[in-house]
Coordinates of C-alpha atoms in Angstrom, one line a residue:
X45 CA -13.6 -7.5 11.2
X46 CA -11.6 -7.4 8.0
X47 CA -8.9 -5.3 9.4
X48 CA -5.6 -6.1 10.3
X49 CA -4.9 -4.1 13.3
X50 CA -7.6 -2.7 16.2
X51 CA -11.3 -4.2 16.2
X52 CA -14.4 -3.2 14.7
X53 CA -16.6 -0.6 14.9
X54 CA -15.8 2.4 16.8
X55 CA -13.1 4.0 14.4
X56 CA -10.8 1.3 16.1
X57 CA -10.0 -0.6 13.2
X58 CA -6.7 0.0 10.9
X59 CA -4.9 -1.4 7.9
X60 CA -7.5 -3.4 5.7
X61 CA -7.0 -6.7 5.2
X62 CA -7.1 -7.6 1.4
X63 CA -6.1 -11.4 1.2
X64 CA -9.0 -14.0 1.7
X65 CA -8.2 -16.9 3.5
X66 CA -9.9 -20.7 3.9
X67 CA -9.3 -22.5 7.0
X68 CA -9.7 -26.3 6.3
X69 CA -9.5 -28.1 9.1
X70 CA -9.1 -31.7 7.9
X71 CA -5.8 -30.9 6.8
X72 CA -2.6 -31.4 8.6
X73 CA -0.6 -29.0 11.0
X74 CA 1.2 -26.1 9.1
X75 CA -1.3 -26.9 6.4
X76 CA -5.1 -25.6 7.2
X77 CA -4.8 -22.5 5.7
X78 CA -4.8 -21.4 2.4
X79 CA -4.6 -18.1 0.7
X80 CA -7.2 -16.8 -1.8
X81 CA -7.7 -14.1 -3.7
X82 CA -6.9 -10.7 -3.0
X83 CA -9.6 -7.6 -3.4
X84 CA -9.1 -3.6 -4.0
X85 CA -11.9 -2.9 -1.4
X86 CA -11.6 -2.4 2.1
X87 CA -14.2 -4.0 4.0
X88 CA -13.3 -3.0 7.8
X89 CA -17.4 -3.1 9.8
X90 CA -20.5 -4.6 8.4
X91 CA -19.6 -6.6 5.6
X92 CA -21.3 -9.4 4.8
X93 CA -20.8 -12.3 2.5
X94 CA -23.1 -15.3 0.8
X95 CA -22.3 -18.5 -0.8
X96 CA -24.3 -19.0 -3.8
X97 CA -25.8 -22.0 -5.3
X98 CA -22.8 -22.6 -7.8
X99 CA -20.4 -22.5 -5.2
X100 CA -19.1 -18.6 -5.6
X101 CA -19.3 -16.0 -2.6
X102 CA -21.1 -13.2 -2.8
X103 CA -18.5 -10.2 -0.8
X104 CA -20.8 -6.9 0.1
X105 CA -20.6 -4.1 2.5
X106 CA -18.4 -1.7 4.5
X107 CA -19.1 0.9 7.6
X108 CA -16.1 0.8 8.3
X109 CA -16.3 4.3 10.6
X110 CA -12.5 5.0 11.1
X111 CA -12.2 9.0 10.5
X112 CA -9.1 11.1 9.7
X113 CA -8.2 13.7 12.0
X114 CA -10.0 16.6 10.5
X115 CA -13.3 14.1 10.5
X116 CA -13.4 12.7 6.9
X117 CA -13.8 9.5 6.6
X118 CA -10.5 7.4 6.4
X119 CA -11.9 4.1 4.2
X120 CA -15.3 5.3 2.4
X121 CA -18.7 3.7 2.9
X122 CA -18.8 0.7 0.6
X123 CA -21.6 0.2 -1.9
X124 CA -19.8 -2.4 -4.5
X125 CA -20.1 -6.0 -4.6
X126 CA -17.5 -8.2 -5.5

């Protein structure tokens, strides 16, 4: 789910979160988690993501399903790759 607010799928999810994080467990309290970089694409439902053999990640996908109120689609279906 790469929203900040509600859950995924369902048009239940809000406010895209646009900041990757990296949870590193060996490090201390306070500590573990780091920001990363930020993105212009809102991936809220089916997004996927692949680590490549020289270390980058592969970001892909978006259905993210949340509609306005006159039925449009509120974050459009995602077909770039980042």
């Amino acid at each position: 789910n790469g929203a900040r607010q509600g859950v995924a799928g369902f048009g239940l999810a809000e406010d895209p979160n646009l900041t990757a994080l990296l949870y590193d467990p060996t490090k201390p309290l306070g500590q573990r988690i780091s920001i990363l970089n930020s993105t212009i694409v809102a991936r809220m439902y089916h997004s996927e993501l692949t680590l490549l053999p020289d270390g980058r990640v592969l970001v892909s996908g978006s259905n993210p399903q949340t509609l306005n109120d006159d039925g449009t689609p509120k974050y459009a279906e995602e077909f770039r790759i980042e």
